Amino acid sequence: MKFTPYLTFNGTAKAALTFYQKVLGGSLNINTAQELFHPEDHAIGHLIVHGVLTVNDHLQISALDVIPGAPAVQPGHTVSMGLTFHNIVTASSIFEKLAENGKVIIKFAPKDWGGTFGIIEDQFGVRWNISA
């Protein structure tokens, strides 16, 4: 299991990750909505749907921009906890346990980019991004 802070932005994810890379070093991998989803609305194509700054084995920062129609960024929801698992069964089990008395934001399911992913807000209001 790997633990990663996941930051949410209103259109500035690329600028933020580029800045963090300048400060911390590391390698940056950014995927836009256009690259992954080919939206009909080209106005959202530049938005970051998955960005990862890998500084070293112990520090990785992920980020995304809010896409229209997704839950809006609210104070307290700009940082999510990210857990990445090698095993889908374990990831699914953790997702379900964290969702108890909470709220599923995005169902844990296979995604177009090849992984399995979901977001929940736990009973304490903390958002968790779970992937396998």
mmCIF file with all atom_site columns, N, CA and C in Angstrom, residues 31-40 44 49-50 67 111-113:
data_model
loop_
_atom_site.group_PDB
_atom_site.id
_atom_site.type_symbol
_atom_site.label_atom_id
_atom_site.label_alt_id
_atom_site.label_comp_id
_atom_site.label_asym_id
_atom_site.label_entity_id
_atom_site.label_seq_id
_atom_site.pdbx_PDB_ins_code
_atom_site.Cartn_x
_atom_site.Cartn_y
_atom_site.Cartn_z
_atom_site.occupancy
_atom_site.B_iso_or_equiv
_atom_site.pdbx_formal_charge
_atom_site.auth_seq_id
_atom_site.auth_comp_id
_atom_site.auth_asym_id
_atom_site.auth_atom_id
_atom_site.pdbx_PDB_model_num
ATOM 1  N N  . ASN A 1 31  ? -1.994  14.141 -17.015 1.00 0.00 ? 31  ASN A N  1
ATOM 2  C CA . ASN A 1 31  ? -2.968  13.728 -18.018 1.00 0.00 ? 31  ASN A CA 1
ATOM 3  C C  . ASN A 1 31  ? -4.126  14.708 -18.017 1.00 0.00 ? 31  ASN A C  1
ATOM 4  N N  . THR A 1 32  ? -4.471  15.223 -19.200 1.00 0.00 ? 32  THR A N  1
ATOM 5  C CA . THR A 1 32  ? -5.589  16.152 -19.322 1.00 0.00 ? 32  THR A CA 1
ATOM 6  C C  . THR A 1 32  ? -6.879  15.395 -19.634 1.00 0.00 ? 32  THR A C  1
ATOM 7  N N  . ALA A 1 33  ? -7.987  16.089 -19.489 1.00 0.00 ? 33  ALA A N  1
ATOM 8  C CA . ALA A 1 33  ? -9.285  15.514 -19.839 1.00 0.00 ? 33  ALA A CA 1
ATOM 9  C C  . ALA A 1 33  ? -9.308  15.139 -21.312 1.00 0.00 ? 33  ALA A C  1
ATOM 10 N N  . GLN A 1 34  ? -8.689  15.966 -22.158 1.00 0.00 ? 34  GLN A N  1
ATOM 11 C CA . GLN A 1 34  ? -8.662  15.683 -23.597 1.00 0.00 ? 34  GLN A CA 1
ATOM 12 C C  . GLN A 1 34  ? -7.925  14.377 -23.880 1.00 0.00 ? 34  GLN A C  1
ATOM 13 N N  . GLU A 1 35  ? -6.796  14.164 -23.221 1.00 0.00 ? 35  GLU A N  1
ATOM 14 C CA . GLU A 1 35  ? -5.998  12.951 -23.446 1.00 0.00 ? 35  GLU A CA 1
ATOM 15 C C  . GLU A 1 35  ? -6.725  11.683 -23.015 1.00 0.00 ? 35  GLU A C  1
ATOM 16 N N  . LEU A 1 36  ? -7.415  11.744 -21.878 1.00 0.00 ? 36  LEU A N  1
ATOM 17 C CA . LEU A 1 36  ? -8.025  10.527 -21.334 1.00 0.00 ? 36  LEU A CA 1
ATOM 18 C C  . LEU A 1 36  ? -9.461  10.298 -21.772 1.00 0.00 ? 36  LEU A C  1
ATOM 19 N N  . PHE A 1 37  ? -10.226 11.362 -21.945 1.00 0.00 ? 37  PHE A N  1
ATOM 20 C CA . PHE A 1 37  ? -11.667 11.191 -22.177 1.00 0.00 ? 37  PHE A CA 1
ATOM 21 C C  . PHE A 1 37  ? -12.161 11.733 -23.511 1.00 0.00 ? 37  PHE A C  1
ATOM 22 N N  . HIS A 1 38  ? -11.365 12.535 -24.197 1.00 0.00 ? 38  HIS A N  1
ATOM 23 C CA . HIS A 1 38  ? -11.766 13.144 -25.472 1.00 0.00 ? 38  HIS A CA 1
ATOM 24 C C  . HIS A 1 38  ? -13.153 13.771 -25.376 1.00 0.00 ? 38  HIS A C  1
ATOM 25 N N  . PRO A 1 39  ? -13.322 14.726 -24.443 1.00 0.00 ? 39  PRO A N  1
ATOM 26 C CA . PRO A 1 39  ? -14.664 15.309 -24.248 1.00 0.00 ? 39  PRO A CA 1
ATOM 27 C C  . PRO A 1 39  ? -15.120 16.100 -25.465 1.00 0.00 ? 39  PRO A C  1
ATOM 28 N N  . GLU A 1 40  ? -16.430 16.114 -25.659 1.00 0.00 ? 40  GLU A N  1
ATOM 29 C CA . GLU A 1 40  ? -17.006 16.920 -26.739 1.00 0.00 ? 40  GLU A CA 1
ATOM 30 C C  . GLU A 1 40  ? -16.827 18.404 -26.442 1.00 0.00 ? 40  GLU A C  1
ATOM 31 N N  . ILE A 1 44  ? -13.041 22.116 -21.674 1.00 0.00 ? 44  ILE A N  1
ATOM 32 C CA . ILE A 1 44  ? -12.534 21.447 -20.472 1.00 0.00 ? 44  ILE A CA 1
ATOM 33 C C  . ILE A 1 44  ? -11.346 20.532 -20.777 1.00 0.00 ? 44  ILE A C  1
ATOM 34 N N  . VAL A 1 49  ? -6.951  15.796 -15.147 1.00 0.00 ? 49  VAL A N  1
ATOM 35 C CA . VAL A 1 49  ? -7.764  14.776 -14.492 1.00 0.00 ? 49  VAL A CA 1
ATOM 36 C C  . VAL A 1 49  ? -6.902  13.831 -13.665 1.00 0.00 ? 49  VAL A C  1
ATOM 37 N N  . HIS A 1 50  ? -5.595  13.846 -13.920 1.00 0.00 ? 50  HIS A N  1
ATOM 38 C CA . HIS A 1 50  ? -4.680  13.046 -13.098 1.00 0.00 ? 50  HIS A CA 1
ATOM 39 C C  . HIS A 1 50  ? -3.269  13.582 -13.299 1.00 0.00 ? 50  HIS A C  1
ATOM 40 N N  . ILE A 1 67  ? -13.705 18.979 -12.706 1.00 0.00 ? 67  ILE A N  1
ATOM 41 C CA . ILE A 1 67  ? -14.346 18.979 -14.018 1.00 0.00 ? 67  ILE A CA 1
ATOM 42 C C  . ILE A 1 67  ? -15.806 19.389 -13.810 1.00 0.00 ? 67  ILE A C  1
ATOM 43 N N  . LYS A 1 111 ? -11.737 1.914  -14.619 1.00 0.00 ? 111 LYS A N  1
ATOM 44 C CA . LYS A 1 111 ? -11.808 3.193  -15.318 1.00 0.00 ? 111 LYS A CA 1
ATOM 45 C C  . LYS A 1 111 ? -11.128 3.086  -16.669 1.00 0.00 ? 111 LYS A C  1
ATOM 46 N N  . ASP A 1 112 ? -11.395 4.047  -17.540 1.00 0.00 ? 112 ASP A N  1
ATOM 47 C CA . ASP A 1 112 ? -10.869 4.052  -18.906 1.00 0.00 ? 112 ASP A CA 1
ATOM 48 C C  . ASP A 1 112 ? -9.350  4.028  -18.969 1.00 0.00 ? 112 ASP A C  1
ATOM 49 N N  . TRP A 1 113 ? -8.677  4.580  -17.968 1.00 0.00 ? 113 TRP A N  1
ATOM 50 C CA . TRP A 1 113 ? -7.217  4.654  -18.010 1.00 0.00 ? 113 TRP A CA 1
ATOM 51 C C  . TRP A 1 113 ? -6.549  3.349  -17.603 1.00 0.00 ? 113 TRP A C  1
#
